[in-house]
PDB file of C-alpha atoms in Angstrom:
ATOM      1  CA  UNK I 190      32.300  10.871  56.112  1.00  0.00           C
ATOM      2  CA  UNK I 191      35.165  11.624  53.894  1.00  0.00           C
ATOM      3  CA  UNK I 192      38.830  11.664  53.751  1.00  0.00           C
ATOM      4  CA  UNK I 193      42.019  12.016  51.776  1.00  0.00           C
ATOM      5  CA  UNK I 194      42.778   8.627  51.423  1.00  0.00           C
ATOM      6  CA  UNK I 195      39.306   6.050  51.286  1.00  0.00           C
ATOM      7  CA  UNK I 196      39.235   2.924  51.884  1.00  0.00           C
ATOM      8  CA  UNK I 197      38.409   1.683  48.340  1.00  0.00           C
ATOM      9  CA  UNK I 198      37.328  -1.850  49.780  1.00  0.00           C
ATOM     10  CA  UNK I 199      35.067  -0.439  52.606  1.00  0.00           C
ATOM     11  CA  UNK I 200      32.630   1.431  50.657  1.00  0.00           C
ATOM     12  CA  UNK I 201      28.805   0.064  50.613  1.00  0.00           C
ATOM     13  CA  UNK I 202      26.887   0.664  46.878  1.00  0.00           C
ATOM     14  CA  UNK I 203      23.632   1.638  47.914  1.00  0.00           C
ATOM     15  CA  UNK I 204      20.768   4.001  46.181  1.00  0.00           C
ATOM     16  CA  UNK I 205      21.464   6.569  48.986  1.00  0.00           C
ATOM     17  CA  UNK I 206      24.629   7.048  49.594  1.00  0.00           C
ATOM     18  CA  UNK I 207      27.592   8.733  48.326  1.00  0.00           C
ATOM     19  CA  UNK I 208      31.613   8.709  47.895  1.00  0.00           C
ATOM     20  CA  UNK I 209      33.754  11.475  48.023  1.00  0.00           C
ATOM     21  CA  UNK I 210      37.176  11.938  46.918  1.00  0.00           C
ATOM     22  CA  UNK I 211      39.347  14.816  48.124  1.00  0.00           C
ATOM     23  CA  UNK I 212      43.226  16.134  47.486  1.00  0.00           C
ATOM     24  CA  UNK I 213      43.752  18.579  50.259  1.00  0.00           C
ATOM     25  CA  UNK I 214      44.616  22.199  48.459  1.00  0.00           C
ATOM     26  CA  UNK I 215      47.177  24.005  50.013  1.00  0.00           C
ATOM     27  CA  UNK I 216      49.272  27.084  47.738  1.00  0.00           C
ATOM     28  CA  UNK I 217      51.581  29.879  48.429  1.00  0.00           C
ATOM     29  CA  UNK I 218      50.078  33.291  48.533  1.00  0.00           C
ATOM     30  CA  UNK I 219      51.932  35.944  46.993  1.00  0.00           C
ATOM     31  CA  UNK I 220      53.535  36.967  50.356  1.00  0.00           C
ATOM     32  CA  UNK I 221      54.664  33.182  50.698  1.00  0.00           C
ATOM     33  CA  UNK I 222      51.981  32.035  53.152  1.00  0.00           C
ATOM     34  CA  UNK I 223      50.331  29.385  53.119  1.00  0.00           C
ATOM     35  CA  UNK I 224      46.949  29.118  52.009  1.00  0.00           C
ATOM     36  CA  UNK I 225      44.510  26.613  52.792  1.00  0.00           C
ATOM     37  CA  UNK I 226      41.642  25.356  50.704  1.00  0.00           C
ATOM     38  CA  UNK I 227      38.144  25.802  52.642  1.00  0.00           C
ATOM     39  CA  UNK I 228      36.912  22.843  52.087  1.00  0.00           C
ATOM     40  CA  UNK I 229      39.237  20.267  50.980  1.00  0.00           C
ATOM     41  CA  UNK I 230      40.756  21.120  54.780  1.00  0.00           C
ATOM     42  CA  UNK I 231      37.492  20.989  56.503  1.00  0.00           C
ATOM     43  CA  UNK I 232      36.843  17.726  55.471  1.00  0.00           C
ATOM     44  CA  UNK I 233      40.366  16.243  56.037  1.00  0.00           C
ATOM     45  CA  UNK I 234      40.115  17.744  59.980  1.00  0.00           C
ATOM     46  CA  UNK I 235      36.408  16.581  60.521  1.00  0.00           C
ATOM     47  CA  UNK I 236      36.622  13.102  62.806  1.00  0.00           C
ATOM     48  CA  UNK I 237      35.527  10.068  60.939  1.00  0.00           C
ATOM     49  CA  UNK I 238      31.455   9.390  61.789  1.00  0.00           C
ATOM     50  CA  UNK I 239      31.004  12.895  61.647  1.00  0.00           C
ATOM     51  CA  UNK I 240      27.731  14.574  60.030  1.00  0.00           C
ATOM     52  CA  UNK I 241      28.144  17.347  56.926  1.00  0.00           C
ATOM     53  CA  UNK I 242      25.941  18.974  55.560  1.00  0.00           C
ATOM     54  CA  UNK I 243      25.903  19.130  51.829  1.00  0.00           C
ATOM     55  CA  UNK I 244      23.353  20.405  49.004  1.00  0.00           C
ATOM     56  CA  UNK I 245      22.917  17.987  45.906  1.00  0.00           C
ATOM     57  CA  UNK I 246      21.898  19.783  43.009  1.00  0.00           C
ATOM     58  CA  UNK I 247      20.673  18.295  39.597  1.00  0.00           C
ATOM     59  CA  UNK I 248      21.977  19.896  36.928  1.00  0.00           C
ATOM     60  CA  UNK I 249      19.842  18.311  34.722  1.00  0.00           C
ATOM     61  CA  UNK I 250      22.712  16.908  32.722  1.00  0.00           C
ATOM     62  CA  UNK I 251      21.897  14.112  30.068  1.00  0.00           C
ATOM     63  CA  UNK I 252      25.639  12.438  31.091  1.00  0.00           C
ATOM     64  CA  UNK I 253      23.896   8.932  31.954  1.00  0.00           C
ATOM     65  CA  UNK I 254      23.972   5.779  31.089  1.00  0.00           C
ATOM     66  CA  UNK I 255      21.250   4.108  28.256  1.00  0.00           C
ATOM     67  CA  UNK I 256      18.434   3.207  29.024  1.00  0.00           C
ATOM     68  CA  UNK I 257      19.477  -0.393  27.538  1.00  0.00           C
ATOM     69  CA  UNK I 258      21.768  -1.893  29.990  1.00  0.00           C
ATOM     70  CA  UNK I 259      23.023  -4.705  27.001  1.00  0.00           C
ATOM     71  CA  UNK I 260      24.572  -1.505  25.132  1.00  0.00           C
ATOM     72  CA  UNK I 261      28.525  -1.608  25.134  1.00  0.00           C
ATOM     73  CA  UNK I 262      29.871   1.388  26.220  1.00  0.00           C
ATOM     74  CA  UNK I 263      33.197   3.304  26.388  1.00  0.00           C
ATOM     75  CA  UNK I 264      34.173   5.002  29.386  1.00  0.00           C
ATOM     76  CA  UNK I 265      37.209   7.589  29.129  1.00  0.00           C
ATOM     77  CA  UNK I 266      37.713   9.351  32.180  1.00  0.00           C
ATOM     78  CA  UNK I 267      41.542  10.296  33.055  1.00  0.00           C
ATOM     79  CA  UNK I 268      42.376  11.996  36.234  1.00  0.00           C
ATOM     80  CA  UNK I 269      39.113  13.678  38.201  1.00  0.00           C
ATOM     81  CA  UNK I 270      37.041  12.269  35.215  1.00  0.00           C
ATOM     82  CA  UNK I 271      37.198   8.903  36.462  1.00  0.00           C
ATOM     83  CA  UNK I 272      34.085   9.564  39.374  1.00  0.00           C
ATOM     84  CA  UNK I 273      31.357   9.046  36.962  1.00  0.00           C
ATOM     85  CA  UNK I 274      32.747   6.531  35.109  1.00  0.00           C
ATOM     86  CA  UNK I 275      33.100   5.149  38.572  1.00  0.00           C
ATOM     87  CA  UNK I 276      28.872   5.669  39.571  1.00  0.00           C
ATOM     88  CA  UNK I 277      28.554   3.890  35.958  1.00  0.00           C
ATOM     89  CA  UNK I 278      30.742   0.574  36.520  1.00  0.00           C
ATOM     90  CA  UNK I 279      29.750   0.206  39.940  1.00  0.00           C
ATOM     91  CA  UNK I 280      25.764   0.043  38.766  1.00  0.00           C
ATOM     92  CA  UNK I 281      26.221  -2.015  35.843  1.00  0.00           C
ATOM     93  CA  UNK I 282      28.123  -4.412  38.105  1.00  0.00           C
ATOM     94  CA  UNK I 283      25.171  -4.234  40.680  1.00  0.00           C
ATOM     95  CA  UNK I 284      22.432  -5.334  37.704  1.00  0.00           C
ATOM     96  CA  UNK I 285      25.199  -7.870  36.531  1.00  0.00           C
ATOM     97  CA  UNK I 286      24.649  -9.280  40.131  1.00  0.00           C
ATOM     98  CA  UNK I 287      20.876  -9.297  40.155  1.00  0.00           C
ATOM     99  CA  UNK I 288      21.477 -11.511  36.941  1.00  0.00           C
ATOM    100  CA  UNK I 289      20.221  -8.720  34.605  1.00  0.00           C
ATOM    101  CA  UNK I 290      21.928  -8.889  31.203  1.00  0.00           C
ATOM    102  CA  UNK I 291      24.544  -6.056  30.891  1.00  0.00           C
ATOM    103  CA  UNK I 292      26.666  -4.839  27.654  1.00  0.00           C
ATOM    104  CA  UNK I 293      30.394  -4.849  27.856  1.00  0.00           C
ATOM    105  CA  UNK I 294      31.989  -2.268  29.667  1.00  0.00           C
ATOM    106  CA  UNK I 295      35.874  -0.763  29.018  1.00  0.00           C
ATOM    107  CA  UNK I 296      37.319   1.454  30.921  1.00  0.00           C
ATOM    108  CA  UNK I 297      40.082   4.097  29.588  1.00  0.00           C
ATOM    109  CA  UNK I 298      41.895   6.000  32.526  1.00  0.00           C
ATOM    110  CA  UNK I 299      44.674   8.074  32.816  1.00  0.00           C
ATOM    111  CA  UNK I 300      46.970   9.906  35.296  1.00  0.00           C
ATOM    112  CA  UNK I 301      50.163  11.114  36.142  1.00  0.00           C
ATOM    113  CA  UNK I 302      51.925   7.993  38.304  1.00  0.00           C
ATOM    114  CA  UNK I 303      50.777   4.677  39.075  1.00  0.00           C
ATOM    115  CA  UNK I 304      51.989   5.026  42.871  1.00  0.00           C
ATOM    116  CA  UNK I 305      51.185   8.601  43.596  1.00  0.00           C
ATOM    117  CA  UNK I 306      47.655   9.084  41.358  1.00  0.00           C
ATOM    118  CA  UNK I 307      46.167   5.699  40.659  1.00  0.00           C
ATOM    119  CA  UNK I 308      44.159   6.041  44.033  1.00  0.00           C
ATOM    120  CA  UNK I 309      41.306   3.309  42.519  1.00  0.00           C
ATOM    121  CA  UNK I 310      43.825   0.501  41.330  1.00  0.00           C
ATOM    122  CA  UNK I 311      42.575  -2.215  43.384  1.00  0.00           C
ATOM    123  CA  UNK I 312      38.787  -1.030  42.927  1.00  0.00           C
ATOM    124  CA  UNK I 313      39.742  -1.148  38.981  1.00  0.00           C
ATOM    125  CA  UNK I 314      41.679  -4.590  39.028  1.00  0.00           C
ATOM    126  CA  UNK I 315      38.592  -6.200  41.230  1.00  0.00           C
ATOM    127  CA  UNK I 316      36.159  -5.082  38.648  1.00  0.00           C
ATOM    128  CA  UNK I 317      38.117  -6.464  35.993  1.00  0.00           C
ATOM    129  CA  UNK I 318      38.743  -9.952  38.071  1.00  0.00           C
ATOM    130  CA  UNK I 319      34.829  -9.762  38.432  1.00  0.00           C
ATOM    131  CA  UNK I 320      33.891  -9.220  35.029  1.00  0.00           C
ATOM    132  CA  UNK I 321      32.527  -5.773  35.652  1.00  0.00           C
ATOM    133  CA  UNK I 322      34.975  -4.306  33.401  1.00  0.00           C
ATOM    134  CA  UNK I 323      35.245  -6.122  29.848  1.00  0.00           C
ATOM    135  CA  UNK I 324      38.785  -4.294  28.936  1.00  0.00           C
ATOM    136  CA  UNK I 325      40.980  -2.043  31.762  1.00  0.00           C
ATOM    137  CA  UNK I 326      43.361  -0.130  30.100  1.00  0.00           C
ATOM    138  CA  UNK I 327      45.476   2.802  32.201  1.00  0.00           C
ATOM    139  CA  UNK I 328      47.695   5.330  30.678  1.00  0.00           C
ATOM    140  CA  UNK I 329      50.108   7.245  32.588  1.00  0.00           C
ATOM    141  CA  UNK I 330      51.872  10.660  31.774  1.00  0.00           C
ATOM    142  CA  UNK I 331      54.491  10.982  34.212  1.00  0.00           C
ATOM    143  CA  UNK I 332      56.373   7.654  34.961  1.00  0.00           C
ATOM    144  CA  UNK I 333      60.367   7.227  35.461  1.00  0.00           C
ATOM    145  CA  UNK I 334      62.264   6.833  32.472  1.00  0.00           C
ATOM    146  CA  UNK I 335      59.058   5.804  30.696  1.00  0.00           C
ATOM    147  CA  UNK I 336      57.303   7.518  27.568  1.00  0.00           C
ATOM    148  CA  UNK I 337      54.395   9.977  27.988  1.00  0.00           C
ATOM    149  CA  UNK I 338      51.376   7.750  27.255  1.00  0.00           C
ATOM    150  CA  UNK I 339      47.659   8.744  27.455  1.00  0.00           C
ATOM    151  CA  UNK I 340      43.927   8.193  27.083  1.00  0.00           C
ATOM    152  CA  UNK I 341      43.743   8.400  23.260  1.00  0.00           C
ATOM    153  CA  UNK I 342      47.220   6.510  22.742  1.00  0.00           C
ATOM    154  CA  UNK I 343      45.588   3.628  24.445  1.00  0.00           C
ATOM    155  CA  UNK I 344      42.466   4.253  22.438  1.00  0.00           C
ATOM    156  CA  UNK I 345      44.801   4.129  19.006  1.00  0.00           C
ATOM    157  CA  UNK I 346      46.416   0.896  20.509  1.00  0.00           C
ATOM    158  CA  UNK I 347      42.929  -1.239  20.457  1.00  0.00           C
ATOM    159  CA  UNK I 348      41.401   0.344  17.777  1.00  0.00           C
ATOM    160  CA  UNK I 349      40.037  -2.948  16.327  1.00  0.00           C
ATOM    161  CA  UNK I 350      38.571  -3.096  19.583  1.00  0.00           C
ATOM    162  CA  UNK I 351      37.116   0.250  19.890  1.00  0.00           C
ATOM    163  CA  UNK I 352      35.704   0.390  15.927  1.00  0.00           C
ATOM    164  CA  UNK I 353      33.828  -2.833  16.768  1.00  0.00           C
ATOM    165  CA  UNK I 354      32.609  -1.772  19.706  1.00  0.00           C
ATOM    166  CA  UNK I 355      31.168   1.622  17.609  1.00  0.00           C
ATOM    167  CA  UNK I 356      29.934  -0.761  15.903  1.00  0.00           C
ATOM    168  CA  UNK I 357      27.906  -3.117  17.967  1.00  0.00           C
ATOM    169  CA  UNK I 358      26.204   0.525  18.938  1.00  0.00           C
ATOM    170  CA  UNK I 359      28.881   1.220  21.920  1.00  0.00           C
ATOM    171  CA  UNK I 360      28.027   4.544  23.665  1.00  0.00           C
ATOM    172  CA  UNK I 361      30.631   6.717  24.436  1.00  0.00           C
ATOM    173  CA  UNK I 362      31.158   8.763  27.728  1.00  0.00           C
ATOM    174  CA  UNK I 363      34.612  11.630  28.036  1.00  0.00           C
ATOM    175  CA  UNK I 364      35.108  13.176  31.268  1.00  0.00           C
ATOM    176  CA  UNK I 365      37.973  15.463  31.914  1.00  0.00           C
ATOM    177  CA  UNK I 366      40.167  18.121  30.581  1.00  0.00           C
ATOM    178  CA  UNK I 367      38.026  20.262  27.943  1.00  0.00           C
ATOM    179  CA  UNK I 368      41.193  22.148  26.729  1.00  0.00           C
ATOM    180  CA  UNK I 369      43.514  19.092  25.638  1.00  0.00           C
ATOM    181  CA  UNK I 370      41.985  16.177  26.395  1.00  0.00           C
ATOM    182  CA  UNK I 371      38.264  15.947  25.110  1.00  0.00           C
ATOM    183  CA  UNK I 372      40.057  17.190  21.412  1.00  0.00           C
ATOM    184  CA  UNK I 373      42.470  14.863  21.376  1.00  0.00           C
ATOM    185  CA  UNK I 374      39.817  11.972  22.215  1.00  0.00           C
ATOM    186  CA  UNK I 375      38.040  12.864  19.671  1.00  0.00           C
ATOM    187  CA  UNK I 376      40.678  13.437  17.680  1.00  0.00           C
ATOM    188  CA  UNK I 377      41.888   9.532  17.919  1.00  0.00           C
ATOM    189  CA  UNK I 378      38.514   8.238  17.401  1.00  0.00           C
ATOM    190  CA  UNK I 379      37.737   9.920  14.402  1.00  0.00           C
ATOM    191  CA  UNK I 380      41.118   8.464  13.003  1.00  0.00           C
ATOM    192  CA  UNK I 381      40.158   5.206  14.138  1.00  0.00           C
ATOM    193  CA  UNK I 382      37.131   5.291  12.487  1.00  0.00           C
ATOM    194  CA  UNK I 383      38.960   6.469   9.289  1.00  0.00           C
ATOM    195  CA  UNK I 384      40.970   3.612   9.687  1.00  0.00           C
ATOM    196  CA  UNK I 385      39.185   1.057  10.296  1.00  0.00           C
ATOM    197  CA  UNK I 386      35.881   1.503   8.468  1.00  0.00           C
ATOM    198  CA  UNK I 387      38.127   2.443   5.354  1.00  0.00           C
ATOM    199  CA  UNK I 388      36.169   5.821   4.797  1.00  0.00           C
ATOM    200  CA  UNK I 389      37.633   9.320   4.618  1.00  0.00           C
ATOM    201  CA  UNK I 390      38.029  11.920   7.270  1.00  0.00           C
ATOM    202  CA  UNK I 391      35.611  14.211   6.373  1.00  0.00           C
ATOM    203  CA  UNK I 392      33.058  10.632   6.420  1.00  0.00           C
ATOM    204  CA  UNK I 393      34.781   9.966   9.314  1.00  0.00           C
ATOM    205  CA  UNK I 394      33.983  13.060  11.182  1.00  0.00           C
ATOM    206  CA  UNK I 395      30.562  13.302  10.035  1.00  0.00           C
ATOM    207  CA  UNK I 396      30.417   9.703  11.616  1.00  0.00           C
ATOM    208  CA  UNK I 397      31.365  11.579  14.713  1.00  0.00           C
ATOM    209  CA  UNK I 398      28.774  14.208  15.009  1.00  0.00           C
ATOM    210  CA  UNK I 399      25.967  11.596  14.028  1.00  0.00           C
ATOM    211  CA  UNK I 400      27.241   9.660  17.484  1.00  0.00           C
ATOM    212  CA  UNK I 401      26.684  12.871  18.939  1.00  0.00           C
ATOM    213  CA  UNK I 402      23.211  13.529  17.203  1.00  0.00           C
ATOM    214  CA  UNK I 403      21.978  10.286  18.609  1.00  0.00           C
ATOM    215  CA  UNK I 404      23.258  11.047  21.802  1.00  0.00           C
ATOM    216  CA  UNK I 405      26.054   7.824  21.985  1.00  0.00           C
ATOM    217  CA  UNK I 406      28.841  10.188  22.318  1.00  0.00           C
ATOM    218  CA  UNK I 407      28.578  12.538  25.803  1.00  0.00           C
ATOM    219  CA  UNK I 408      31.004  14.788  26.976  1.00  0.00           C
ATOM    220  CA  UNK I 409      31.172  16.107  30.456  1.00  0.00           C
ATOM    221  CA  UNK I 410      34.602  18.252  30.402  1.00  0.00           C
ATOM    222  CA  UNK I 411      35.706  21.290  31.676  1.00  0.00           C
ATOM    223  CA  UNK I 412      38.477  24.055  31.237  1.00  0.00           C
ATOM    224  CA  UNK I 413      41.347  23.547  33.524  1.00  0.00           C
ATOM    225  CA  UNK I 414      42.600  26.425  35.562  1.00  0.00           C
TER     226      UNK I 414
END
């Protein structure tokens, strides 16, 4: 089942099941009606307990955690790039559980407004109570009579923490915005690493396709519309 709104302390983490988010589409068409997206309205109208089907596809994509669960890693997901990050936390917190030893996790998420977009808050703040999350940091873009803040401003805030993390061999996962977002990520890392390792930008940079090379910096971003 699936709605609008989840209940983000009702879900069950198992092997074989599934969450779905969904914001309910509706824009004008040019003659002013309304227009309804297919699905996003489907699923807000179905009862709860009802059955959908759905096809799961692998795409074969090599956005996954290591292999080594003791590796840090850096999660930077703002917006709709937040649901793997989410898969991620929730099964290093599950091996944390089963007493398995797990790397430090931080999580970097952004959005527009803490009240309107920040769906996962209490999911996010339980997994930092818990110890699933090792650093929580949230940015947001559009809230009263505050700056503009975001992703990679948090990033260049705790950059002593993110250049040790690169280099205790933290992995890095971006998820999100292709056109803005994934750039300017990058952008503030390479700066950090300029920084803080004392090298220059072109070493820097280089620094940042070798992460890439050996497969500790993955990108899972798209164009927006």
């Amino acid at each position: 089942a699936a709605s609008a709104r989840p209940r983000l302390n009702g879900w069950r983490v198992t092997a074989r099941a599934c969450t779905v988010t969904v914001g309910v589409h509706t824009c004008p068409r040019a003659d002013g009606t309304p227009h309804e997206g297919v699905c996003s309205h489907y699923l807000a109208r179905i009862p709860a307990g009802s059955t959908v089907r759905v096809v799961v596809k692998d795409t074969g994509s090599t956005f996954r955690l290591p292999p080594d669960a003791t590796r840090d890693v850096l999660l930077i997901g703002p917006g709709t790039g937040f649901a793997p990050m989410r898969g991620f936390i929730e099964e290093r917190a599950a091996l944390r559980r089963e007493g398995k030893p797990v790397g430090h996790t931080f999580l970097y998420f952004g959005c527009r407004h803490p009240a309107h977009d920040w769906i996962y808050r209490r999911e996010m703040e339980s997994w930092r109570h818990d110890g699933a999350l090792d650093g929580l940091y949230v940015a947001f873009s559009r809230e009263p009579e505050r700056p503009k803040v975001y992703v990679q401003d948090l990033l260049r805030q705790n950059s002593a923490e993110v250049f040790r993390a690169l280099e205790n061999g933290a992995s890095v996962y971006v998820c999100g915005d292709a056109k803005r977002m994934a750039p300017d990520v990058q952008k503030a890392l390479t700066e950090i690493i300029e920084r803080e390792g004392k090298v220059t930008r072109a070493e820097a940079e280089a620094r940042i396709e070798t992460l890439k090379a050996e497969g500790r910096y993955l990108q899972d971003v798209w164009a927006a519309g």
